[in-house]
Amino acid sequence: EDFAFYTHWYEQVRRAAESLTPGVEAIHYNAQNNFTLQYPVLLAALSRSDAESTIFRKLRIVATYLDILVARRTWNWKDTSYSTMQYNMFQLVILAIRGKPVAELAQILKQRLDAEQETFASNDRFYLHGMNGRQIHRLLARMTDYVEKQSGRASRYSEYIKRSGKNGYEVEHIWADHADRHKDEFQHPADFGEYRNRIGGLLLLPKSFNASYGDLDYPQKLDHYYGQNLLAQSLHPNAYDHDPGFGRFREKSRLAFKAHSAFKKADLDDRQKLYQKLAERIWSPENILREAEA
């Protein structure tokens, strides 16, 4: 009977991992991050005596915990591979959560996150480098989709996450790769390159956009940004005029969105802080408690 129970729920988790399933989206996000360890961790929290509604609540709680953990580690350039994470998951997490009731499960996992030293605030220089392009793409897809959904727009995550094909998206640098245009603020091209790659200076845009406009100066690109997703539009002053949904989101979240008529070093610093605060909101440990109460 145990075998049949866990086999059934393994199959439910596998299906949720393959595509976005309302209520358990985090399972799909974890799968996209290739975090295969989520299967034993998710199943460890379940008990045969649980009602189906309780099981789904537990799956949401644990998947949310793993989603936050992976995002934080990615932001701090930490590995999330099986070999790196297996001890933590099997020897610490699984043993701590096995068969726990919902409220206790949520408290255990939130406390683990609260005790972590690596948070979004612990790396204010997070940037794109040669090995984390896919992770940056996924983070930007989540952040872009979150801003739009919270502003009352339909989710386009499945569109944003695509990297290949003519309709694929790619990471766009707000600054074109021309250090000579920024000599007033950067004496050395290497310093400019590191700053240019910071996540606050990045957007997620269709491949065709980068091919057409990516090399232009910022003032030349700004109007084109206004025709893209809301995270890109937020650079443009018109985004703050006639979008009540975006206005309500800004008021509720108190995130420091603002237009940038120019994009200097200080502007990139502002966007870096904005993205950090946005990440802290998307991947907040408080979400675990909300899932427990849902």
PDB file of C-alpha atoms in Angstrom:
ATOM      1  CA  GLU A   1       0.000   0.000   0.000  1.00  0.00           C
ATOM      2  CA  ASP A   2       2.886   2.376   0.731  1.00  0.00           C
ATOM      3  CA  PHE A   3       4.367   1.573  -2.668  1.00  0.00           C
ATOM      4  CA  ALA A   4       1.083   2.315  -4.435  1.00  0.00           C
ATOM      5  CA  PHE A   5       0.623   5.555  -2.475  1.00  0.00           C
ATOM      6  CA  TYR A   6       4.057   6.949  -3.245  1.00  0.00           C
ATOM      7  CA  THR A   7       3.984   5.731  -6.831  1.00  0.00           C
ATOM      8  CA  HIS A   8       0.719   7.597  -7.372  1.00  0.00           C
ATOM      9  CA  TRP A   9       2.017  10.848  -5.929  1.00  0.00           C
ATOM     10  CA  TYR A  10       5.350  10.535  -7.683  1.00  0.00           C
ATOM     11  CA  GLU A  11       3.394  10.457 -10.922  1.00  0.00           C
ATOM     12  CA  GLN A  12       1.407  13.535  -9.887  1.00  0.00           C
ATOM     13  CA  VAL A  13       4.639  15.375  -9.122  1.00  0.00           C
ATOM     14  CA  ARG A  14       6.177  14.277 -12.418  1.00  0.00           C
ATOM     15  CA  ARG A  15       3.225  15.680 -14.335  1.00  0.00           C
ATOM     16  CA  ALA A  16       3.413  18.966 -12.443  1.00  0.00           C
ATOM     17  CA  ALA A  17       7.126  19.126 -13.210  1.00  0.00           C
ATOM     18  CA  GLU A  18       6.501  18.848 -16.937  1.00  0.00           C
ATOM     19  CA  SER A  19       4.184  21.847 -17.282  1.00  0.00           C
ATOM     20  CA  LEU A  20       2.728  24.676 -15.224  1.00  0.00           C
ATOM     21  CA  THR A  21      -0.055  23.335 -13.031  1.00  0.00           C
ATOM     22  CA  PRO A  22      -2.200  25.850 -11.127  1.00  0.00           C
ATOM     23  CA  GLY A  23      -1.398  25.757  -7.424  1.00  0.00           C
ATOM     24  CA  VAL A  24       1.846  23.811  -7.730  1.00  0.00           C
ATOM     25  CA  GLU A  25       3.733  25.997 -10.216  1.00  0.00           C
ATOM     26  CA  ALA A  26       6.854  25.846  -8.064  1.00  0.00           C
ATOM     27  CA  ILE A  27       7.282  22.152  -8.914  1.00  0.00           C
ATOM     28  CA  HIS A  28       7.608  23.129 -12.582  1.00  0.00           C
ATOM     29  CA  TYR A  29      10.030  25.949 -11.752  1.00  0.00           C
ATOM     30  CA  ASN A  30      12.223  23.536  -9.783  1.00  0.00           C
ATOM     31  CA  ALA A  31      12.208  21.081 -12.666  1.00  0.00           C
ATOM     32  CA  GLN A  32      13.264  23.814 -15.072  1.00  0.00           C
ATOM     33  CA  ASN A  33      16.189  24.477 -12.758  1.00  0.00           C
ATOM     34  CA  ASN A  34      17.025  20.767 -13.113  1.00  0.00           C
ATOM     35  CA  PHE A  35      16.599  20.264  -9.375  1.00  0.00           C
ATOM     36  CA  THR A  36      15.826  16.561  -9.520  1.00  0.00           C
ATOM     37  CA  LEU A  37      16.245  16.209  -5.756  1.00  0.00           C
ATOM     38  CA  GLN A  38      12.808  17.758  -5.341  1.00  0.00           C
ATOM     39  CA  TYR A  39      11.157  14.352  -5.925  1.00  0.00           C
ATOM     40  CA  PRO A  40      12.366  12.622  -2.734  1.00  0.00           C
ATOM     41  CA  VAL A  41      11.996  15.821  -0.703  1.00  0.00           C
ATOM     42  CA  LEU A  42       8.406  16.392  -1.810  1.00  0.00           C
ATOM     43  CA  LEU A  43       7.388  12.795  -1.185  1.00  0.00           C
ATOM     44  CA  ALA A  44       9.064  12.719   2.230  1.00  0.00           C
ATOM     45  CA  ALA A  45       6.540  15.198   3.604  1.00  0.00           C
ATOM     46  CA  LEU A  46       3.537  13.064   2.639  1.00  0.00           C
ATOM     47  CA  SER A  47       1.689  10.541   4.807  1.00  0.00           C
ATOM     48  CA  ARG A  48      -0.814   7.921   3.728  1.00  0.00           C
ATOM     49  CA  SER A  49      -3.244   9.283   6.305  1.00  0.00           C
ATOM     50  CA  ASP A  50      -3.223  12.757   4.698  1.00  0.00           C
ATOM     51  CA  ALA A  51      -6.314  13.971   2.900  1.00  0.00           C
ATOM     52  CA  GLU A  52      -5.751  14.914  -0.730  1.00  0.00           C
ATOM     53  CA  SER A  53      -6.148  18.617   0.092  1.00  0.00           C
ATOM     54  CA  THR A  54      -3.460  18.252   2.774  1.00  0.00           C
ATOM     55  CA  ILE A  55      -1.120  16.521   0.344  1.00  0.00           C
ATOM     56  CA  PHE A  56      -1.418  19.332  -2.172  1.00  0.00           C
ATOM     57  CA  ARG A  57      -0.809  21.873   0.566  1.00  0.00           C
ATOM     58  CA  LYS A  58       2.335  20.012   1.615  1.00  0.00           C
ATOM     59  CA  LEU A  59       3.528  19.813  -1.975  1.00  0.00           C
ATOM     60  CA  ARG A  60       3.080  23.570  -2.349  1.00  0.00           C
ATOM     61  CA  ILE A  61       4.932  24.262   0.904  1.00  0.00           C
ATOM     62  CA  VAL A  62       7.937  22.073   0.109  1.00  0.00           C
ATOM     63  CA  ALA A  63       8.144  23.102  -3.559  1.00  0.00           C
ATOM     64  CA  THR A  64       8.022  26.762  -2.518  1.00  0.00           C
ATOM     65  CA  TYR A  65      10.858  26.177  -0.057  1.00  0.00           C
ATOM     66  CA  LEU A  66      12.980  24.529  -2.742  1.00  0.00           C
ATOM     67  CA  ASP A  67      12.182  27.280  -5.243  1.00  0.00           C
ATOM     68  CA  ILE A  68      13.378  29.936  -2.789  1.00  0.00           C
ATOM     69  CA  LEU A  69      16.477  27.937  -1.876  1.00  0.00           C
ATOM     70  CA  VAL A  70      17.493  27.446  -5.507  1.00  0.00           C
ATOM     71  CA  ALA A  71      16.873  31.104  -6.410  1.00  0.00           C
ATOM     72  CA  ARG A  72      18.936  32.335  -3.475  1.00  0.00           C
ATOM     73  CA  ARG A  73      21.817  29.997  -4.262  1.00  0.00           C
ATOM     74  CA  THR A  74      21.737  31.025  -7.909  1.00  0.00           C
ATOM     75  CA  TRP A  75      21.856  34.693  -6.897  1.00  0.00           C
ATOM     76  CA  ASN A  76      24.940  33.945  -4.793  1.00  0.00           C
ATOM     77  CA  TRP A  77      26.688  31.879  -7.500  1.00  0.00           C
ATOM     78  CA  LYS A  78      26.256  28.658  -5.535  1.00  0.00           C
ATOM     79  CA  ASP A  79      25.905  25.269  -7.171  1.00  0.00           C
ATOM     80  CA  THR A  80      22.541  23.498  -7.004  1.00  0.00           C
ATOM     81  CA  SER A  81      23.584  20.240  -8.648  1.00  0.00           C
ATOM     82  CA  TYR A  82      22.661  16.822  -7.257  1.00  0.00           C
ATOM     83  CA  SER A  83      26.182  16.111  -6.029  1.00  0.00           C
ATOM     84  CA  THR A  84      26.388  19.413  -4.153  1.00  0.00           C
ATOM     85  CA  MET A  85      22.927  19.315  -2.600  1.00  0.00           C
ATOM     86  CA  GLN A  86      22.330  15.626  -1.885  1.00  0.00           C
ATOM     87  CA  TYR A  87      23.745  15.615   1.652  1.00  0.00           C
ATOM     88  CA  ASN A  88      21.744  18.672   2.655  1.00  0.00           C
ATOM     89  CA  MET A  89      18.539  17.275   1.198  1.00  0.00           C
ATOM     90  CA  PHE A  90      18.794  13.660   2.395  1.00  0.00           C
ATOM     91  CA  GLN A  91      20.525  14.068   5.740  1.00  0.00           C
ATOM     92  CA  LEU A  92      19.004  17.346   6.895  1.00  0.00           C
ATOM     93  CA  VAL A  93      15.809  18.326   5.100  1.00  0.00           C
ATOM     94  CA  ILE A  94      14.158  14.936   4.505  1.00  0.00           C
ATOM     95  CA  LEU A  95      14.791  13.735   8.036  1.00  0.00           C
ATOM     96  CA  ALA A  96      13.414  16.973   9.464  1.00  0.00           C
ATOM     97  CA  ILE A  97      10.165  17.028   7.475  1.00  0.00           C
ATOM     98  CA  ARG A  98       9.216  13.368   7.153  1.00  0.00           C
ATOM     99  CA  GLY A  99       5.495  12.999   7.833  1.00  0.00           C
ATOM    100  CA  LYS A 100       5.168  16.354   9.613  1.00  0.00           C
ATOM    101  CA  PRO A 101       1.760  18.066   9.782  1.00  0.00           C
ATOM    102  CA  VAL A 102       1.228  21.156   7.633  1.00  0.00           C
ATOM    103  CA  ALA A 103       1.815  23.887  10.207  1.00  0.00           C
ATOM    104  CA  GLU A 104       4.962  22.273  11.595  1.00  0.00           C
ATOM    105  CA  LEU A 105       6.258  21.523   8.112  1.00  0.00           C
ATOM    106  CA  ALA A 106       5.917  25.171   7.121  1.00  0.00           C
ATOM    107  CA  GLN A 107       7.630  26.401  10.282  1.00  0.00           C
ATOM    108  CA  ILE A 108      10.563  23.986   9.879  1.00  0.00           C
ATOM    109  CA  LEU A 109      11.225  25.034   6.295  1.00  0.00           C
ATOM    110  CA  LYS A 110      10.784  28.753   6.910  1.00  0.00           C
ATOM    111  CA  GLN A 111      13.173  28.579   9.859  1.00  0.00           C
ATOM    112  CA  ARG A 112      15.737  26.849   7.667  1.00  0.00           C
ATOM    113  CA  LEU A 113      15.536  29.689   5.161  1.00  0.00           C
ATOM    114  CA  ASP A 114      15.673  32.318   7.902  1.00  0.00           C
ATOM    115  CA  ALA A 115      18.882  30.716   9.180  1.00  0.00           C
ATOM    116  CA  GLU A 116      20.596  30.801   5.772  1.00  0.00           C
ATOM    117  CA  GLN A 117      23.416  33.303   5.381  1.00  0.00           C
ATOM    118  CA  GLU A 118      22.972  33.514   1.632  1.00  0.00           C
ATOM    119  CA  THR A 119      20.062  35.763   0.708  1.00  0.00           C
ATOM    120  CA  PHE A 120      19.426  38.182  -2.134  1.00  0.00           C
ATOM    121  CA  ALA A 121      20.828  40.985   0.016  1.00  0.00           C
ATOM    122  CA  SER A 122      24.110  39.131   0.536  1.00  0.00           C
ATOM    123  CA  ASN A 123      25.160  39.683  -3.101  1.00  0.00           C
ATOM    124  CA  ASP A 124      24.417  43.198  -4.305  1.00  0.00           C
ATOM    125  CA  ARG A 125      26.737  42.746  -7.297  1.00  0.00           C
ATOM    126  CA  PHE A 126      24.983  39.733  -8.844  1.00  0.00           C
ATOM    127  CA  TYR A 127      25.809  39.658 -12.537  1.00  0.00           C
ATOM    128  CA  LEU A 128      25.789  37.594 -15.704  1.00  0.00           C
ATOM    129  CA  HIS A 129      28.937  35.595 -16.405  1.00  0.00           C
ATOM    130  CA  GLY A 130      29.919  32.870 -18.817  1.00  0.00           C
ATOM    131  CA  MET A 131      28.353  30.018 -16.854  1.00  0.00           C
ATOM    132  CA  ASN A 132      25.027  31.339 -15.550  1.00  0.00           C
ATOM    133  CA  GLY A 133      23.214  32.564 -18.653  1.00  0.00           C
ATOM    134  CA  ARG A 134      20.402  30.003 -18.376  1.00  0.00           C
ATOM    135  CA  GLN A 135      19.875  30.756 -14.699  1.00  0.00           C
ATOM    136  CA  ILE A 136      19.753  34.502 -15.365  1.00  0.00           C
ATOM    137  CA  HIS A 137      17.240  33.902 -18.147  1.00  0.00           C
ATOM    138  CA  ARG A 138      14.971  31.931 -15.798  1.00  0.00           C
ATOM    139  CA  LEU A 139      15.231  34.546 -13.049  1.00  0.00           C
ATOM    140  CA  LEU A 140      14.342  37.344 -15.465  1.00  0.00           C
ATOM    141  CA  ALA A 141      11.438  35.304 -16.847  1.00  0.00           C
ATOM    142  CA  ARG A 142      10.050  34.881 -13.333  1.00  0.00           C
ATOM    143  CA  MET A 143      10.586  38.527 -12.423  1.00  0.00           C
ATOM    144  CA  THR A 144       9.046  39.832 -15.636  1.00  0.00           C
ATOM    145  CA  ASP A 145       6.058  37.508 -15.348  1.00  0.00           C
ATOM    146  CA  TYR A 146       5.539  38.421 -11.683  1.00  0.00           C
ATOM    147  CA  VAL A 147       5.451  42.157 -12.357  1.00  0.00           C
ATOM    148  CA  GLU A 148       2.926  41.671 -15.140  1.00  0.00           C
ATOM    149  CA  LYS A 149       0.659  39.289 -13.215  1.00  0.00           C
ATOM    150  CA  GLN A 150       0.669  41.514 -10.148  1.00  0.00           C
ATOM    151  CA  SER A 151      -0.296  44.399 -12.427  1.00  0.00           C
ATOM    152  CA  GLY A 152      -3.343  42.519 -13.691  1.00  0.00           C
ATOM    153  CA  ARG A 153      -1.945  41.163 -16.930  1.00  0.00           C
ATOM    154  CA  ALA A 154      -2.086  37.580 -18.135  1.00  0.00           C
ATOM    155  CA  SER A 155       0.867  35.315 -17.443  1.00  0.00           C
ATOM    156  CA  ARG A 156       3.362  34.996 -20.298  1.00  0.00           C
ATOM    157  CA  TYR A 157       5.942  32.939 -18.439  1.00  0.00           C
ATOM    158  CA  SER A 158       5.745  30.038 -20.888  1.00  0.00           C
ATOM    159  CA  GLU A 159       6.565  32.517 -23.640  1.00  0.00           C
ATOM    160  CA  TYR A 160       9.406  34.248 -21.810  1.00  0.00           C
ATOM    161  CA  ILE A 161      11.165  31.040 -20.818  1.00  0.00           C
ATOM    162  CA  LYS A 162      11.731  29.958 -24.434  1.00  0.00           C
ATOM    163  CA  ARG A 163      15.325  30.391 -25.579  1.00  0.00           C
ATOM    164  CA  SER A 164      15.333  28.804 -29.018  1.00  0.00           C
ATOM    165  CA  GLY A 165      13.432  29.379 -32.238  1.00  0.00           C
ATOM    166  CA  LYS A 166      12.332  32.554 -33.942  1.00  0.00           C
ATOM    167  CA  ASN A 167      10.006  33.379 -31.034  1.00  0.00           C
ATOM    168  CA  GLY A 168      12.645  32.795 -28.410  1.00  0.00           C
ATOM    169  CA  TYR A 169      13.759  35.326 -25.823  1.00  0.00           C
ATOM    170  CA  GLU A 170      17.250  36.281 -24.747  1.00  0.00           C
ATOM    171  CA  VAL A 171      18.963  38.416 -22.156  1.00  0.00           C
ATOM    172  CA  GLU A 172      19.343  41.982 -23.372  1.00  0.00           C
ATOM    173  CA  HIS A 173      21.985  44.342 -21.993  1.00  0.00           C
ATOM    174  CA  ILE A 174      20.623  47.837 -21.518  1.00  0.00           C
ATOM    175  CA  TRP A 175      24.140  49.114 -22.217  1.00  0.00           C
ATOM    176  CA  ALA A 176      25.524  48.113 -25.602  1.00  0.00           C
ATOM    177  CA  ASP A 177      29.005  46.596 -25.502  1.00  0.00           C
ATOM    178  CA  HIS A 178      30.851  49.864 -26.120  1.00  0.00           C
ATOM    179  CA  ALA A 179      33.035  50.867 -23.206  1.00  0.00           C
ATOM    180  CA  ASP A 180      34.081  54.041 -25.048  1.00  0.00           C
ATOM    181  CA  ARG A 181      30.562  55.428 -24.616  1.00  0.00           C
ATOM    182  CA  HIS A 182      31.003  55.324 -20.836  1.00  0.00           C
ATOM    183  CA  LYS A 183      34.496  56.739 -20.371  1.00  0.00           C
ATOM    184  CA  ASP A 184      33.084  59.486 -18.146  1.00  0.00           C
ATOM    185  CA  GLU A 185      32.231  56.873 -15.499  1.00  0.00           C
ATOM    186  CA  PHE A 186      34.563  53.928 -16.178  1.00  0.00           C
ATOM    187  CA  GLN A 187      38.289  54.339 -16.701  1.00  0.00           C
ATOM    188  CA  HIS A 188      38.875  50.686 -17.582  1.00  0.00           C
ATOM    189  CA  PRO A 189      36.845  48.522 -20.009  1.00  0.00           C
ATOM    190  CA  ALA A 190      36.933  45.615 -17.524  1.00  0.00           C
ATOM    191  CA  ASP A 191      35.153  47.722 -14.892  1.00  0.00           C
ATOM    192  CA  PHE A 192      32.547  48.727 -17.459  1.00  0.00           C
ATOM    193  CA  GLY A 193      32.078  45.083 -18.502  1.00  0.00           C
ATOM    194  CA  GLU A 194      31.460  43.891 -14.952  1.00  0.00           C
ATOM    195  CA  TYR A 195      28.946  46.646 -14.320  1.00  0.00           C
ATOM    196  CA  ARG A 196      27.232  46.134 -17.685  1.00  0.00           C
ATOM    197  CA  ASN A 197      26.565  42.505 -16.779  1.00  0.00           C
ATOM    198  CA  ARG A 198      24.892  43.224 -13.444  1.00  0.00           C
ATOM    199  CA  ILE A 199      21.343  41.963 -13.351  1.00  0.00           C
ATOM    200  CA  GLY A 200      19.983  45.478 -12.881  1.00  0.00           C
ATOM    201  CA  GLY A 201      21.267  46.290 -16.350  1.00  0.00           C
ATOM    202  CA  LEU A 202      19.522  43.334 -17.991  1.00  0.00           C
ATOM    203  CA  LEU A 203      16.128  42.671 -19.534  1.00  0.00           C
ATOM    204  CA  LEU A 204      14.468  39.698 -21.198  1.00  0.00           C
ATOM    205  CA  LEU A 205      13.424  40.545 -24.751  1.00  0.00           C
ATOM    206  CA  PRO A 206      12.675  38.780 -28.059  1.00  0.00           C
ATOM    207  CA  LYS A 207      15.745  37.791 -30.028  1.00  0.00           C
ATOM    208  CA  SER A 208      14.597  40.019 -32.871  1.00  0.00           C
ATOM    209  CA  PHE A 209      14.769  43.055 -30.579  1.00  0.00           C
ATOM    210  CA  ASN A 210      18.411  42.530 -29.703  1.00  0.00           C
ATOM    211  CA  ALA A 211      19.287  41.978 -33.345  1.00  0.00           C
ATOM    212  CA  SER A 212      17.592  45.245 -34.346  1.00  0.00           C
ATOM    213  CA  TYR A 213      18.270  47.603 -31.461  1.00  0.00           C
ATOM    214  CA  GLY A 214      20.794  46.020 -29.078  1.00  0.00           C
ATOM    215  CA  ASP A 215      23.755  48.058 -30.310  1.00  0.00           C
ATOM    216  CA  LEU A 216      22.038  51.437 -30.024  1.00  0.00           C
ATOM    217  CA  ASP A 217      22.605  54.030 -27.325  1.00  0.00           C
ATOM    218  CA  TYR A 218      20.113  53.913 -24.472  1.00  0.00           C
ATOM    219  CA  PRO A 219      18.145  57.037 -25.520  1.00  0.00           C
ATOM    220  CA  GLN A 220      17.645  55.471 -28.950  1.00  0.00           C
ATOM    221  CA  LYS A 221      16.366  52.228 -27.441  1.00  0.00           C
ATOM    222  CA  LEU A 222      14.099  53.706 -24.777  1.00  0.00           C
ATOM    223  CA  ASP A 223      10.999  54.181 -26.956  1.00  0.00           C
ATOM    224  CA  HIS A 224      11.416  50.618 -28.268  1.00  0.00           C
ATOM    225  CA  TYR A 225      11.478  49.311 -24.693  1.00  0.00           C
ATOM    226  CA  TYR A 226       8.033  50.806 -24.177  1.00  0.00           C
ATOM    227  CA  GLY A 227       6.661  48.327 -26.727  1.00  0.00           C
ATOM    228  CA  GLN A 228       7.956  45.314 -24.813  1.00  0.00           C
ATOM    229  CA  ASN A 229       7.106  43.581 -21.512  1.00  0.00           C
ATOM    230  CA  LEU A 230       6.247  45.607 -18.423  1.00  0.00           C
ATOM    231  CA  LEU A 231       9.676  45.254 -16.790  1.00  0.00           C
ATOM    232  CA  ALA A 232      11.204  46.837 -19.907  1.00  0.00           C
ATOM    233  CA  GLN A 233       8.377  49.381 -20.178  1.00  0.00           C
ATOM    234  CA  SER A 234       9.067  50.502 -16.612  1.00  0.00           C
ATOM    235  CA  LEU A 235      12.174  52.306 -17.878  1.00  0.00           C
ATOM    236  CA  HIS A 236       9.945  54.625 -19.936  1.00  0.00           C
ATOM    237  CA  PRO A 237       7.973  57.543 -18.420  1.00  0.00           C
ATOM    238  CA  ASN A 238       4.800  56.584 -20.306  1.00  0.00           C
ATOM    239  CA  ALA A 239       4.546  53.384 -18.246  1.00  0.00           C
ATOM    240  CA  TYR A 240       3.538  55.529 -15.259  1.00  0.00           C
ATOM    241  CA  ASP A 241       0.726  57.477 -16.941  1.00  0.00           C
ATOM    242  CA  HIS A 242      -2.175  55.237 -17.946  1.00  0.00           C
ATOM    243  CA  ASP A 243      -1.702  51.825 -16.352  1.00  0.00           C
ATOM    244  CA  PRO A 244      -3.795  51.617 -13.163  1.00  0.00           C
ATOM    245  CA  GLY A 245      -2.868  47.966 -12.629  1.00  0.00           C
ATOM    246  CA  PHE A 246       0.832  48.774 -12.577  1.00  0.00           C
ATOM    247  CA  GLY A 247       0.097  51.756 -10.360  1.00  0.00           C
ATOM    248  CA  ARG A 248      -1.737  49.604  -7.821  1.00  0.00           C
ATOM    249  CA  PHE A 249       1.100  47.078  -7.816  1.00  0.00           C
ATOM    250  CA  ARG A 250       3.694  49.786  -7.188  1.00  0.00           C
ATOM    251  CA  GLU A 251       1.610  51.246  -4.379  1.00  0.00           C
ATOM    252  CA  LYS A 252       0.992  47.880  -2.737  1.00  0.00           C
ATOM    253  CA  SER A 253       4.535  46.533  -3.106  1.00  0.00           C
ATOM    254  CA  ARG A 254       6.321  49.842  -2.478  1.00  0.00           C
ATOM    255  CA  LEU A 255       8.943  48.750  -4.969  1.00  0.00           C
ATOM    256  CA  ALA A 256      10.985  51.697  -6.242  1.00  0.00           C
ATOM    257  CA  PHE A 257      10.047  51.574  -9.909  1.00  0.00           C
ATOM    258  CA  LYS A 258      10.819  54.800 -11.751  1.00  0.00           C
ATOM    259  CA  ALA A 259      11.459  56.009 -15.282  1.00  0.00           C
ATOM    260  CA  HIS A 260      15.002  56.536 -16.499  1.00  0.00           C
ATOM    261  CA  SER A 261      15.433  59.123 -19.245  1.00  0.00           C
ATOM    262  CA  ALA A 262      19.153  58.325 -19.201  1.00  0.00           C
ATOM    263  CA  PHE A 263      20.898  55.206 -17.972  1.00  0.00           C
ATOM    264  CA  LYS A 264      24.097  56.054 -16.166  1.00  0.00           C
ATOM    265  CA  LYS A 265      25.930  54.150 -13.446  1.00  0.00           C
ATOM    266  CA  ALA A 266      23.601  55.523 -10.763  1.00  0.00           C
ATOM    267  CA  ASP A 267      20.575  54.408 -12.801  1.00  0.00           C
ATOM    268  CA  LEU A 268      21.934  50.886 -13.046  1.00  0.00           C
ATOM    269  CA  ASP A 269      22.560  50.920  -9.291  1.00  0.00           C
ATOM    270  CA  ASP A 270      18.907  51.856  -8.774  1.00  0.00           C
ATOM    271  CA  ARG A 271      17.714  49.016 -11.000  1.00  0.00           C
ATOM    272  CA  GLN A 272      20.050  46.585  -9.231  1.00  0.00           C
ATOM    273  CA  LYS A 273      18.415  47.480  -5.920  1.00  0.00           C
ATOM    274  CA  LEU A 274      14.960  47.277  -7.491  1.00  0.00           C
ATOM    275  CA  TYR A 275      15.624  43.787  -8.868  1.00  0.00           C
ATOM    276  CA  GLN A 276      16.971  42.649  -5.509  1.00  0.00           C
ATOM    277  CA  LYS A 277      13.838  43.869  -3.717  1.00  0.00           C
ATOM    278  CA  LEU A 278      11.669  42.306  -6.415  1.00  0.00           C
ATOM    279  CA  ALA A 279      13.462  38.969  -5.956  1.00  0.00           C
ATOM    280  CA  GLU A 280      12.999  39.192  -2.186  1.00  0.00           C
ATOM    281  CA  ARG A 281       9.274  39.626  -2.770  1.00  0.00           C
ATOM    282  CA  ILE A 282       8.922  36.801  -5.304  1.00  0.00           C
ATOM    283  CA  TRP A 283      11.013  34.374  -3.267  1.00  0.00           C
ATOM    284  CA  SER A 284      10.001  35.438   0.227  1.00  0.00           C
ATOM    285  CA  PRO A 285      10.075  32.817   3.019  1.00  0.00           C
ATOM    286  CA  GLU A 286       6.712  34.255   4.100  1.00  0.00           C
ATOM    287  CA  ASN A 287       5.263  32.540   1.022  1.00  0.00           C
ATOM    288  CA  ILE A 288       5.743  29.210   2.799  1.00  0.00           C
ATOM    289  CA  LEU A 289       3.438  30.297   5.618  1.00  0.00           C
ATOM    290  CA  ARG A 290       0.893  31.607   3.107  1.00  0.00           C
ATOM    291  CA  GLU A 291       0.823  28.216   1.427  1.00  0.00           C
ATOM    292  CA  ALA A 292       0.229  26.571   4.807  1.00  0.00           C
ATOM    293  CA  GLU A 293      -2.777  28.819   5.408  1.00  0.00           C
ATOM    294  CA  ALA A 294      -4.210  28.613   1.881  1.00  0.00           C
TER     295      ALA A 294
END
